[in-house]
mmCIF file of C-alpha atoms and ligand atoms in Angstrom:
data_model
loop_
_atom_site.group_PDB
_atom_site.id
_atom_site.type_symbol
_atom_site.label_atom_id
_atom_site.label_comp_id
_atom_site.label_asym_id
_atom_site.label_seq_id
_atom_site.Cartn_x
_atom_site.Cartn_y
_atom_site.Cartn_z
ATOM 1 C CA MET A 200 87.206 47.457 156.542
ATOM 2 C CA PRO A 201 84.830 50.141 155.171
ATOM 3 C CA GLU A 202 83.753 52.710 157.756
ATOM 4 C CA ILE A 203 80.429 53.242 156.033
ATOM 5 C CA ASN A 204 77.901 51.165 154.141
ATOM 6 C CA VAL A 205 75.707 52.860 151.573
ATOM 7 C CA ASP A 206 73.660 50.455 149.456
ATOM 8 C CA PHE A 207 73.048 51.182 145.813
ATOM 9 C CA ASN A 208 69.407 50.171 146.261
ATOM 10 C CA ARG A 209 67.351 49.194 149.294
ATOM 11 C CA PRO A 210 63.654 48.375 148.873
ATOM 12 C CA ILE A 211 61.553 49.393 151.865
ATOM 13 C CA VAL A 212 58.012 49.409 153.167
ATOM 14 C CA VAL A 213 56.589 52.939 152.961
ATOM 15 C CA GLY A 214 52.975 52.507 154.093
ATOM 16 C CA ASN A 215 50.366 49.756 154.375
ATOM 17 C CA GLU A 216 52.179 47.008 152.434
ATOM 18 C CA PHE A 217 51.911 44.284 155.112
ATOM 19 C CA GLU A 218 48.351 45.177 156.039
ATOM 20 C CA TYR A 219 47.252 45.021 152.391
ATOM 21 C CA ILE A 220 48.991 41.674 151.813
ATOM 22 C CA LYS A 221 47.092 40.308 154.798
ATOM 23 C CA GLN A 222 43.877 41.709 153.354
ATOM 24 C CA ALA A 223 44.629 40.129 149.970
ATOM 25 C CA VAL A 224 44.935 36.724 151.628
ATOM 26 C CA GLU A 225 41.798 37.305 153.691
ATOM 27 C CA ASN A 226 39.967 38.349 150.518
ATOM 28 C CA GLY A 227 40.480 34.782 149.333
ATOM 29 C CA HIS A 228 41.784 36.068 146.000
ATOM 30 C CA ILE A 229 45.544 35.939 145.599
ATOM 31 C CA SER A 230 45.710 35.090 141.893
ATOM 32 C CA GLY A 231 45.635 37.858 139.274
ATOM 33 C CA ASP A 232 43.045 40.588 138.740
ATOM 34 C CA GLY A 233 41.825 40.580 142.353
ATOM 35 C CA PRO A 234 40.700 43.642 144.322
ATOM 36 C CA PHE A 235 44.197 45.131 144.729
ATOM 37 C CA THR A 236 45.036 44.740 141.055
ATOM 38 C CA LYS A 237 41.839 46.636 140.280
ATOM 39 C CA LYS A 238 42.802 49.355 142.752
ATOM 40 C CA CYS A 239 46.202 49.719 141.041
ATOM 41 C CA HIS A 240 44.542 49.894 137.612
ATOM 42 C CA ALA A 241 42.097 52.554 138.790
ATOM 43 C CA PHE A 242 44.886 54.528 140.483
ATOM 44 C CA LEU A 243 47.084 54.594 137.374
ATOM 45 C CA GLU A 244 44.168 55.355 135.050
ATOM 46 C CA LYS A 245 42.973 58.244 137.209
ATOM 47 C CA GLU A 246 46.355 59.757 138.043
ATOM 48 C CA LEU A 247 47.779 59.514 134.532
ATOM 49 C CA GLY A 248 44.528 59.988 132.665
ATOM 50 C CA VAL A 249 45.054 56.893 130.501
ATOM 51 C CA PRO A 250 42.089 54.924 129.139
ATOM 52 C CA LYS A 251 43.480 51.597 130.397
ATOM 53 C CA ALA A 252 46.259 50.375 132.662
ATOM 54 C CA LEU A 253 46.944 46.656 133.068
ATOM 55 C CA LEU A 254 49.370 45.322 135.649
ATOM 56 C CA THR A 255 51.849 42.805 134.283
ATOM 57 C CA THR A 256 54.480 40.573 135.806
ATOM 58 C CA SER A 257 57.238 42.921 134.566
ATOM 59 C CA CYS A 258 57.993 45.792 132.241
ATOM 60 C CA THR A 259 59.598 43.206 129.964
ATOM 61 C CA HIS A 260 56.248 41.445 129.723
ATOM 62 C CA ALA A 261 54.389 44.707 129.080
ATOM 63 C CA LEU A 262 56.775 45.295 126.172
ATOM 64 C CA GLU A 263 56.182 41.748 124.903
ATOM 65 C CA MET A 264 52.454 42.419 125.017
ATOM 66 C CA SER A 265 52.922 45.635 123.036
ATOM 67 C CA ALA A 266 54.832 43.747 120.325
ATOM 68 C CA MET A 267 51.959 41.245 120.052
ATOM 69 C CA LEU A 268 49.390 44.036 120.003
ATOM 70 C CA LEU A 269 51.217 45.710 117.125
ATOM 71 C CA ASP A 270 51.287 42.379 115.257
ATOM 72 C CA ILE A 271 55.021 42.601 114.771
ATOM 73 C CA GLN A 272 55.991 40.112 112.053
ATOM 74 C CA PRO A 273 59.372 38.636 111.084
ATOM 75 C CA GLY A 274 61.299 41.228 109.108
ATOM 76 C CA ASP A 275 59.524 44.262 110.538
ATOM 77 C CA GLU A 276 61.929 46.942 111.732
ATOM 78 C CA VAL A 277 61.712 48.495 115.176
ATOM 79 C CA ILE A 278 63.714 51.600 116.095
ATOM 80 C CA ILE A 279 65.078 51.701 119.643
ATOM 81 C CA PRO A 280 67.755 53.723 121.417
ATOM 82 C CA ASP A 281 71.069 51.910 121.562
ATOM 83 C CA PHE A 282 71.426 52.865 125.217
ATOM 84 C CA THR A 283 68.727 50.862 126.953
ATOM 85 C CA PHE A 284 67.990 47.630 128.760
ATOM 86 C CA VAL A 285 67.828 44.429 126.684
ATOM 87 C CA SER A 286 64.070 44.060 127.212
ATOM 88 C CA THR A 287 63.310 47.128 125.089
ATOM 89 C CA VAL A 288 64.678 45.309 122.074
ATOM 90 C CA ASN A 289 64.177 41.671 123.037
ATOM 91 C CA ALA A 290 60.403 41.991 123.295
ATOM 92 C CA PHE A 291 60.259 42.861 119.593
ATOM 93 C CA VAL A 292 63.013 40.506 118.424
ATOM 94 C CA LEU A 293 61.025 37.666 120.036
ATOM 95 C CA ARG A 294 58.344 38.348 117.389
ATOM 96 C CA GLY A 295 60.964 38.302 114.608
ATOM 97 C CA ALA A 296 61.616 42.041 114.379
ATOM 98 C CA ILE A 297 64.894 43.479 113.140
ATOM 99 C CA PRO A 298 66.226 46.067 115.616
ATOM 100 C CA VAL A 299 67.451 49.403 114.312
ATOM 101 C CA PHE A 300 69.662 50.940 116.977
ATOM 102 C CA LEU A 301 69.595 54.718 117.157
ATOM 103 C CA ASP A 302 72.238 56.740 118.936
ATOM 104 C CA ILE A 303 71.359 58.982 121.894
ATOM 105 C CA ARG A 304 71.554 62.684 122.651
ATOM 106 C CA PRO A 305 74.684 63.573 124.628
ATOM 107 C CA ASP A 306 72.717 65.731 127.091
ATOM 108 C CA THR A 307 69.701 63.649 128.214
ATOM 109 C CA LEU A 308 70.998 60.258 126.982
ATOM 110 C CA ASN A 309 67.627 59.774 125.270
ATOM 111 C CA LEU A 310 67.061 58.645 121.697
ATOM 112 C CA ASP A 311 68.399 61.364 119.355
ATOM 113 C CA GLU A 312 65.268 62.540 117.574
ATOM 114 C CA SER A 313 67.349 64.422 114.977
ATOM 115 C CA LYS A 314 68.517 61.041 113.634
ATOM 116 C CA LEU A 315 65.090 59.409 113.691
ATOM 117 C CA GLU A 316 63.652 60.293 110.301
ATOM 118 C CA ALA A 317 66.708 58.974 108.456
ATOM 119 C CA ALA A 318 66.337 55.601 110.215
ATOM 120 C CA ILE A 319 62.755 55.047 109.044
ATOM 121 C CA THR A 320 62.162 52.702 106.115
ATOM 122 C CA PRO A 321 58.976 51.257 104.602
ATOM 123 C CA ARG A 322 59.460 48.290 106.972
ATOM 124 C CA THR A 323 59.514 50.371 110.158
ATOM 125 C CA LYS A 324 56.678 49.154 112.364
ATOM 126 C CA ALA A 325 57.433 50.850 115.667
ATOM 127 C CA ILE A 326 59.584 53.416 117.452
ATOM 128 C CA VAL A 327 60.319 52.681 121.113
ATOM 129 C CA PRO A 328 61.663 55.755 122.915
ATOM 130 C CA VAL A 329 63.006 55.200 126.436
ATOM 131 C CA HIS A 330 62.706 58.088 128.898
ATOM 132 C CA TYR A 331 66.109 57.498 130.421
ATOM 133 C CA ALA A 332 66.291 58.288 134.147
ATOM 134 C CA GLY A 333 62.696 59.474 133.883
ATOM 135 C CA VAL A 334 63.586 62.551 131.812
ATOM 136 C CA GLY A 335 61.294 62.864 128.809
ATOM 137 C CA CYS A 336 62.424 62.233 125.232
ATOM 138 C CA GLU A 337 61.598 64.999 122.729
ATOM 139 C CA MET A 338 58.088 63.659 122.237
ATOM 140 C CA ASP A 339 56.822 66.469 119.955
ATOM 141 C CA SER A 340 59.391 65.634 117.269
ATOM 142 C CA ILE A 341 59.125 61.884 117.810
ATOM 143 C CA MET A 342 55.317 61.886 117.532
ATOM 144 C CA ASP A 343 55.370 64.174 114.456
ATOM 145 C CA ILE A 344 57.820 61.882 112.676
ATOM 146 C CA ALA A 345 55.929 58.734 113.727
ATOM 147 C CA ILE A 346 52.585 60.126 112.565
ATOM 148 C CA SER A 347 53.948 61.339 109.239
ATOM 149 C CA HIS A 348 55.347 57.843 108.574
ATOM 150 C CA ASN A 349 52.328 55.997 109.966
ATOM 151 C CA THR A 350 54.485 54.268 112.561
ATOM 152 C CA ALA A 351 53.444 53.266 116.083
ATOM 153 C CA VAL A 352 55.174 54.647 119.171
ATOM 154 C CA VAL A 353 55.535 52.475 122.279
ATOM 155 C CA GLU A 354 57.122 54.366 125.180
ATOM 156 C CA ASP A 355 59.393 52.323 127.398
ATOM 157 C CA ASN A 356 58.642 54.280 130.548
ATOM 158 C CA ALA A 357 60.326 51.859 132.967
ATOM 159 C CA HIS A 358 62.032 54.809 134.707
ATOM 160 C CA GLY A 359 59.542 57.569 134.144
ATOM 161 C CA LEU A 360 56.332 57.060 136.128
ATOM 162 C CA PHE A 361 54.934 60.517 137.021
ATOM 163 C CA GLY A 362 57.547 62.353 134.946
ATOM 164 C CA LYS A 363 56.159 64.880 132.463
ATOM 165 C CA TYR A 364 57.040 66.317 129.061
ATOM 166 C CA LYS A 365 55.521 69.768 128.446
ATOM 167 C CA GLY A 366 53.045 69.196 131.271
ATOM 168 C CA LYS A 367 51.828 65.800 130.016
ATOM 169 C CA TYR A 368 52.664 62.542 131.772
ATOM 170 C CA LEU A 369 55.314 60.301 130.226
ATOM 171 C CA GLY A 370 53.638 57.117 129.053
ATOM 172 C CA THR A 371 50.633 58.961 127.627
ATOM 173 C CA PHE A 372 52.070 59.926 124.228
ATOM 174 C CA GLY A 373 52.443 56.665 122.327
ATOM 175 C CA PHE A 374 49.919 53.979 121.394
ATOM 176 C CA MET A 375 51.094 52.175 124.506
ATOM 177 C CA ALA A 376 53.682 52.482 127.253
ATOM 178 C CA SER A 377 55.381 50.067 129.615
ATOM 179 C CA GLN A 378 56.087 50.670 133.313
ATOM 180 C CA SER A 379 58.391 48.760 135.651
ATOM 181 C CA PHE A 380 57.827 47.996 139.322
ATOM 182 C CA HIS A 381 61.095 46.110 139.742
ATOM 183 C CA GLU A 382 62.720 46.586 143.150
ATOM 184 C CA THR A 383 65.080 49.274 141.818
ATOM 185 C CA LYS A 384 62.204 51.519 140.687
ATOM 186 C CA ASN A 385 60.532 54.425 142.552
ATOM 187 C CA PHE A 386 57.458 52.245 143.216
ATOM 188 C CA THR A 387 57.889 48.510 143.506
ATOM 189 C CA SER A 388 56.323 45.120 144.041
ATOM 190 C CA GLY A 389 59.688 43.346 143.833
ATOM 191 C CA GLU A 390 59.055 42.309 140.245
ATOM 192 C CA GLY A 391 56.203 43.858 138.306
ATOM 193 C CA GLY A 392 55.109 46.146 135.540
ATOM 194 C CA ALA A 393 52.176 47.661 133.717
ATOM 195 C CA LEU A 394 51.022 48.269 130.209
ATOM 196 C CA LEU A 395 49.403 51.662 129.674
ATOM 197 C CA ILE A 396 47.072 51.683 126.690
ATOM 198 C CA ASN A 397 46.306 55.049 125.158
ATOM 199 C CA ASP A 398 44.257 53.799 122.205
ATOM 200 C CA PRO A 399 41.034 52.186 123.479
ATOM 201 C CA VAL A 400 40.866 50.061 120.302
ATOM 202 C CA LEU A 401 43.677 47.927 121.732
ATOM 203 C CA VAL A 402 42.139 47.254 125.135
ATOM 204 C CA GLU A 403 40.098 44.132 124.437
ATOM 205 C CA ARG A 404 42.920 42.356 122.637
ATOM 206 C CA ALA A 405 45.363 43.399 125.379
ATOM 207 C CA GLU A 406 43.170 41.712 127.976
ATOM 208 C CA ILE A 407 43.113 38.556 125.867
ATOM 209 C CA ILE A 408 46.877 38.468 125.312
ATOM 210 C CA ARG A 409 47.443 39.016 129.046
ATOM 211 C CA GLU A 410 45.083 36.123 129.892
ATOM 212 C CA LYS A 411 46.811 33.329 127.931
ATOM 213 C CA GLY A 412 45.029 34.204 124.686
ATOM 214 C CA THR A 413 41.593 33.653 126.185
ATOM 215 C CA ASN A 414 38.554 35.915 126.558
ATOM 216 C CA ARG A 415 38.464 35.216 130.281
ATOM 217 C CA SER A 416 38.210 38.922 131.229
ATOM 218 C CA ARG A 417 35.022 39.211 129.171
ATOM 219 C CA PHE A 418 33.724 36.044 130.858
ATOM 220 C CA PHE A 419 34.332 37.494 134.346
ATOM 221 C CA ARG A 420 32.470 40.657 133.336
ATOM 222 C CA GLY A 421 29.557 38.484 132.197
ATOM 223 C CA GLN A 422 30.003 39.503 128.550
ATOM 224 C CA VAL A 423 30.332 35.890 127.316
ATOM 225 C CA ASP A 424 28.964 32.733 128.953
ATOM 226 C CA LYS A 425 32.166 30.693 128.637
ATOM 227 C CA TYR A 426 35.742 31.542 127.883
ATOM 228 C CA THR A 427 37.985 29.976 125.325
ATOM 229 C CA TRP A 428 41.187 30.312 123.321
ATOM 230 C CA VAL A 429 40.752 33.218 120.892
ATOM 231 C CA ASP A 430 44.241 34.609 120.146
ATOM 232 C CA ILE A 431 47.918 34.242 120.944
ATOM 233 C CA GLY A 432 48.892 35.257 124.463
ATOM 234 C CA SER A 433 50.652 34.296 127.635
ATOM 235 C CA SER A 434 50.345 34.580 131.410
ATOM 236 C CA TYR A 435 51.090 38.172 132.297
ATOM 237 C CA LEU A 436 48.948 38.713 135.421
ATOM 238 C CA PRO A 437 50.735 39.337 138.711
ATOM 239 C CA SER A 438 49.365 37.808 141.913
ATOM 240 C CA ASP A 439 47.069 40.078 143.927
ATOM 241 C CA ILE A 440 49.614 39.767 146.763
ATOM 242 C CA LEU A 441 52.071 41.718 144.615
ATOM 243 C CA ALA A 442 49.366 44.197 143.648
ATOM 244 C CA ALA A 443 48.612 44.701 147.363
ATOM 245 C CA PHE A 444 52.258 45.592 148.009
ATOM 246 C CA LEU A 445 52.320 47.863 144.969
ATOM 247 C CA PHE A 446 49.096 49.649 145.841
ATOM 248 C CA ALA A 447 50.487 50.548 149.268
ATOM 249 C CA GLN A 448 53.491 52.075 147.510
ATOM 250 C CA LEU A 449 51.411 53.962 144.936
ATOM 251 C CA GLU A 450 49.299 55.428 147.750
ATOM 252 C CA GLN A 451 52.518 57.008 149.069
ATOM 253 C CA ARG A 452 53.212 58.717 145.778
ATOM 254 C CA GLU A 453 53.720 62.191 147.290
ATOM 255 C CA LYS A 454 55.980 60.965 150.090
ATOM 256 C CA ILE A 455 58.145 58.826 147.798
ATOM 257 C CA GLN A 456 58.496 61.441 145.094
ATOM 258 C CA LEU A 457 59.302 64.214 147.582
ATOM 259 C CA HIS A 458 62.013 62.097 149.198
ATOM 260 C CA ARG A 459 63.539 61.291 145.818
ATOM 261 C CA LYS A 460 63.366 64.904 144.667
ATOM 262 C CA GLN A 461 65.212 66.032 147.789
ATOM 263 C CA ALA A 462 67.811 63.285 147.383
ATOM 264 C CA TRP A 463 68.341 64.171 143.712
ATOM 265 C CA GLU A 464 68.702 67.873 144.483
ATOM 266 C CA MET A 465 71.154 67.158 147.276
ATOM 267 C CA TYR A 466 73.467 65.217 144.943
ATOM 268 C CA ASP A 467 73.106 67.893 142.279
ATOM 269 C CA ALA A 468 73.902 70.765 144.642
ATOM 270 C CA GLY A 469 76.733 68.846 146.342
ATOM 271 C CA LEU A 470 78.457 67.818 143.119
ATOM 272 C CA LYS A 471 77.818 70.694 140.706
ATOM 273 C CA ASP A 472 80.965 72.766 141.263
ATOM 274 C CA TRP A 473 83.127 69.640 141.551
ATOM 275 C CA ALA A 474 81.696 68.408 138.227
ATOM 276 C CA ASN A 475 82.423 71.743 136.537
ATOM 277 C CA THR A 476 86.049 71.741 137.579
ATOM 278 C CA HIS A 477 86.669 68.055 136.792
ATOM 279 C CA ASP A 478 85.108 67.693 133.346
ATOM 280 C CA VAL A 479 82.317 65.561 134.794
ATOM 281 C CA GLN A 480 78.795 65.649 133.320
ATOM 282 C CA LEU A 481 75.745 65.599 135.588
ATOM 283 C CA PRO A 482 72.179 64.770 134.467
ATOM 284 C CA TYR A 483 70.476 67.376 132.310
ATOM 285 C CA VAL A 484 66.756 68.129 132.585
ATOM 286 C CA SER A 485 65.390 70.668 130.123
ATOM 287 C CA ASP A 486 62.924 73.335 131.279
ATOM 288 C CA HIS A 487 59.986 71.655 129.544
ATOM 289 C CA CYS A 488 60.488 68.336 131.373
ATOM 290 C CA GLU A 489 59.584 67.365 134.928
ATOM 291 C CA GLN A 490 61.664 64.338 135.742
ATOM 292 C CA SER A 491 60.530 61.343 137.811
ATOM 293 C CA TYR A 492 63.621 61.418 140.067
ATOM 294 C CA HIS A 493 64.460 57.838 139.237
ATOM 295 C CA MET A 494 68.257 57.980 139.431
ATOM 296 C CA PHE A 495 71.301 60.165 139.817
ATOM 297 C CA TYR A 496 74.331 59.539 137.634
ATOM 298 C CA VAL A 497 77.658 61.147 136.817
ATOM 299 C CA LEU A 498 79.675 60.812 133.603
ATOM 300 C CA LEU A 499 83.414 60.595 134.303
ATOM 301 C CA PRO A 500 85.825 61.787 131.581
ATOM 302 C CA THR A 501 87.173 58.276 130.792
ATOM 303 C CA LEU A 502 86.462 54.564 131.246
ATOM 304 C CA GLU A 503 89.621 54.248 133.324
ATOM 305 C CA LEU A 504 88.464 56.942 135.769
ATOM 306 C CA ARG A 505 84.950 55.457 135.867
ATOM 307 C CA GLN A 506 86.287 52.030 136.855
ATOM 308 C CA LYS A 507 88.634 53.608 139.350
ATOM 309 C CA MET A 508 85.810 55.546 140.983
ATOM 310 C CA ILE A 509 83.503 52.506 141.272
ATOM 311 C CA ALA A 510 86.337 50.568 142.952
ATOM 312 C CA TYR A 511 87.320 53.558 145.151
ATOM 313 C CA LEU A 512 83.740 53.964 146.406
ATOM 314 C CA ARG A 513 83.325 50.247 146.938
ATOM 315 C CA GLU A 514 86.503 50.037 149.030
ATOM 316 C CA ARG A 515 84.926 52.715 151.228
ATOM 317 C CA GLY A 516 81.562 50.965 151.547
ATOM 318 C CA VAL A 517 79.607 52.882 148.885
ATOM 319 C CA TYR A 518 77.953 50.827 146.167
ATOM 320 C CA SER A 519 77.668 52.492 142.783
ATOM 321 C CA VAL A 520 77.091 50.788 139.429
ATOM 322 C CA PHE A 521 77.560 51.320 135.706
ATOM 323 C CA HIS A 522 74.578 51.040 133.405
ATOM 324 C CA TYR A 523 73.756 49.719 129.945
ATOM 325 C CA LEU A 524 76.343 48.385 127.539
ATOM 326 C CA PRO A 525 75.767 49.482 123.915
ATOM 327 C CA LEU A 526 73.185 47.078 122.516
ATOM 328 C CA HIS A 527 74.627 47.115 118.989
ATOM 329 C CA LEU A 528 77.915 45.716 120.346
ATOM 330 C CA SER A 529 76.338 42.913 122.399
ATOM 331 C CA ASP A 530 76.534 39.382 120.929
ATOM 332 C CA MET A 531 72.944 39.711 119.733
ATOM 333 C CA GLY A 532 73.474 43.256 118.455
ATOM 334 C CA GLN A 533 76.478 42.149 116.422
ATOM 335 C CA SER A 534 74.447 39.293 114.962
ATOM 336 C CA PHE A 535 72.185 42.025 113.560
ATOM 337 C CA GLY A 536 75.220 43.758 112.027
ATOM 338 C CA GLY A 537 76.197 46.130 114.847
ATOM 339 C CA LYS A 538 79.804 47.301 114.772
ATOM 340 C CA ILE A 539 82.075 49.713 116.639
ATOM 341 C CA GLY A 540 81.424 53.321 115.647
ATOM 342 C CA ASP A 541 77.730 52.872 114.758
ATOM 343 C CA CYS A 542 76.512 54.753 117.836
ATOM 344 C CA PRO A 543 79.446 56.836 119.109
ATOM 345 C CA VAL A 544 77.572 58.709 121.846
ATOM 346 C CA THR A 545 76.261 55.479 123.396
ATOM 347 C CA GLU A 546 79.700 53.890 123.126
ATOM 348 C CA ARG A 547 81.234 56.810 125.037
ATOM 349 C CA VAL A 548 78.474 57.258 127.629
ATOM 350 C CA SER A 549 78.369 53.559 128.394
ATOM 351 C CA ASP A 550 82.061 53.766 129.388
ATOM 352 C CA GLN A 551 81.653 56.893 131.488
ATOM 353 C CA LEU A 552 78.445 56.533 133.481
ATOM 354 C CA ILE A 553 78.143 55.743 137.195
ATOM 355 C CA ARG A 554 74.805 55.513 139.000
ATOM 356 C CA LEU A 555 75.085 56.668 142.594
ATOM 357 C CA PRO A 556 73.161 55.092 145.500
ATOM 358 C CA PHE A 557 69.552 56.212 145.079
ATOM 359 C CA HIS A 558 66.541 54.708 146.820
ATOM 360 C CA ASN A 559 63.602 55.399 149.093
ATOM 361 C CA ALA A 560 65.568 54.700 152.288
ATOM 362 C CA LEU A 561 68.624 56.805 151.440
ATOM 363 C CA THR A 562 69.378 59.304 154.215
ATOM 364 C CA SER A 563 70.908 62.753 153.861
ATOM 365 C CA GLY A 564 73.709 61.559 156.168
ATOM 366 C CA GLU A 565 74.541 58.753 153.735
ATOM 367 C CA GLN A 566 74.412 61.183 150.842
ATOM 368 C CA GLU A 567 76.791 63.557 152.602
ATOM 369 C CA GLN A 568 79.275 60.695 152.930
ATOM 370 C CA VAL A 569 78.926 59.793 149.250
ATOM 371 C CA ILE A 570 79.328 63.415 148.141
ATOM 372 C CA GLU A 571 82.354 63.933 150.350
ATOM 373 C CA LEU A 572 84.051 60.783 149.079
ATOM 374 C CA ILE A 573 83.415 61.745 145.468
ATOM 375 C CA ARG A 574 84.780 65.231 145.999
ATOM 376 C CA GLU A 575 87.948 63.698 147.501
ATOM 377 C CA PHE A 576 88.374 61.187 144.665
ATOM 378 C CA PRO A 577 91.946 61.421 143.350
ATOM 379 C CA PHE A 578 91.769 62.178 139.621
HETATM 380 C C1 PLP B 424 64.541 50.974 130.142
HETATM 381 C C2 PLP B 424 64.129 49.659 130.737
HETATM 382 N N1 PLP B 424 63.175 48.942 130.126
HETATM 383 C C3 PLP B 424 62.755 47.762 130.624
HETATM 384 C C4 PLP B 424 63.296 47.248 131.774
HETATM 385 C C5 PLP B 424 62.808 45.919 132.279
HETATM 386 O O1 PLP B 424 62.060 46.059 133.431
HETATM 387 P P1 PLP B 424 61.536 44.757 134.234
HETATM 388 O O2 PLP B 424 62.672 44.325 135.109
HETATM 389 O O3 PLP B 424 60.367 45.264 135.028
HETATM 390 O O4 PLP B 424 61.148 43.745 133.238
HETATM 391 C C6 PLP B 424 64.304 47.950 132.440
HETATM 392 C C7 PLP B 424 64.895 47.407 133.674
HETATM 393 O O5 PLP B 424 65.329 48.074 134.537
HETATM 394 C C8 PLP B 424 64.744 49.183 131.905
HETATM 395 O O6 PLP B 424 65.722 49.883 132.495
#
């Protein structure tokens, strides 16, 4: 029987969530684009300085929208890091794209920009960097290469809301960026996401794609007298009930981020010397990046030790998890020609990584227990 119980993730109410949900119902507008959705849009636009933010039903759906907005056609190539969630690639493959999996840097676990130029071909339509754990990719190099090859950049910023690269918010570099508000993220509505649009030229079509391919947004603004089917699209609007929950969380930005910063620093301080003496790698954040404090992970020396540690912690009531499997070795990845050895860093990291409990309700007492258990782990 475990003496302790430390969840990997625990979503909590941090402010006015219930009050705002009640208000959303009383407003008589619980479908999409109601008052709370507009508040979330305005908040993200103001805080991040982006021309347009549109809430979506998930980050996956924001990525799907970006693929439609880029007019991805069958046979177009899209470059993505091999170490990411399936949605980063699936959104583009749904439009017929061929994924080109790029290996990651061993320090930040982000797309290895030194390998990017060699992966570009005349068919490359987009590069989709993922700011893993909310630590910025090397955006200067990525943007230079993308611009010189006339290729679009879509940032998958699922982890990185409020993180910065050289003083500029993640999600504001590419043509577009996707955000996630899934329950495991810093700010949540259970399921949810947003598309950030940095090129105003894309805004009108984005609204259409998000509204089932209709010009309904223009109709509601009184810009057309009826709305109709004008393009491809789908239903990507979250209910205003979800936006109400999310807005209450966004309002607590300072509180949430401070708590996560303290939790991250506590793990880092508590595990640093142990990591050094046990050949364990901790997250790396370069001086020019401000991370979003999305997660804390450790890289064990081997797969065997990683599995042993997950089981050891679980037996003692601490829930830790591994993360992405190499995409090029998944069934789908292999159908695109992926084979062992293509992305050696991802293949290694995927075997070694453990994400420790990390959430907005995590207490320092729980963290002390986790740190102590890890330090006592028999190698
Ligand atoms: C890098 C990355 N992109 C996209 C997603 C998909 O997010 P959502 O669950 O909001 O669709 C995830 C999920 O965690 C992710 O880690």
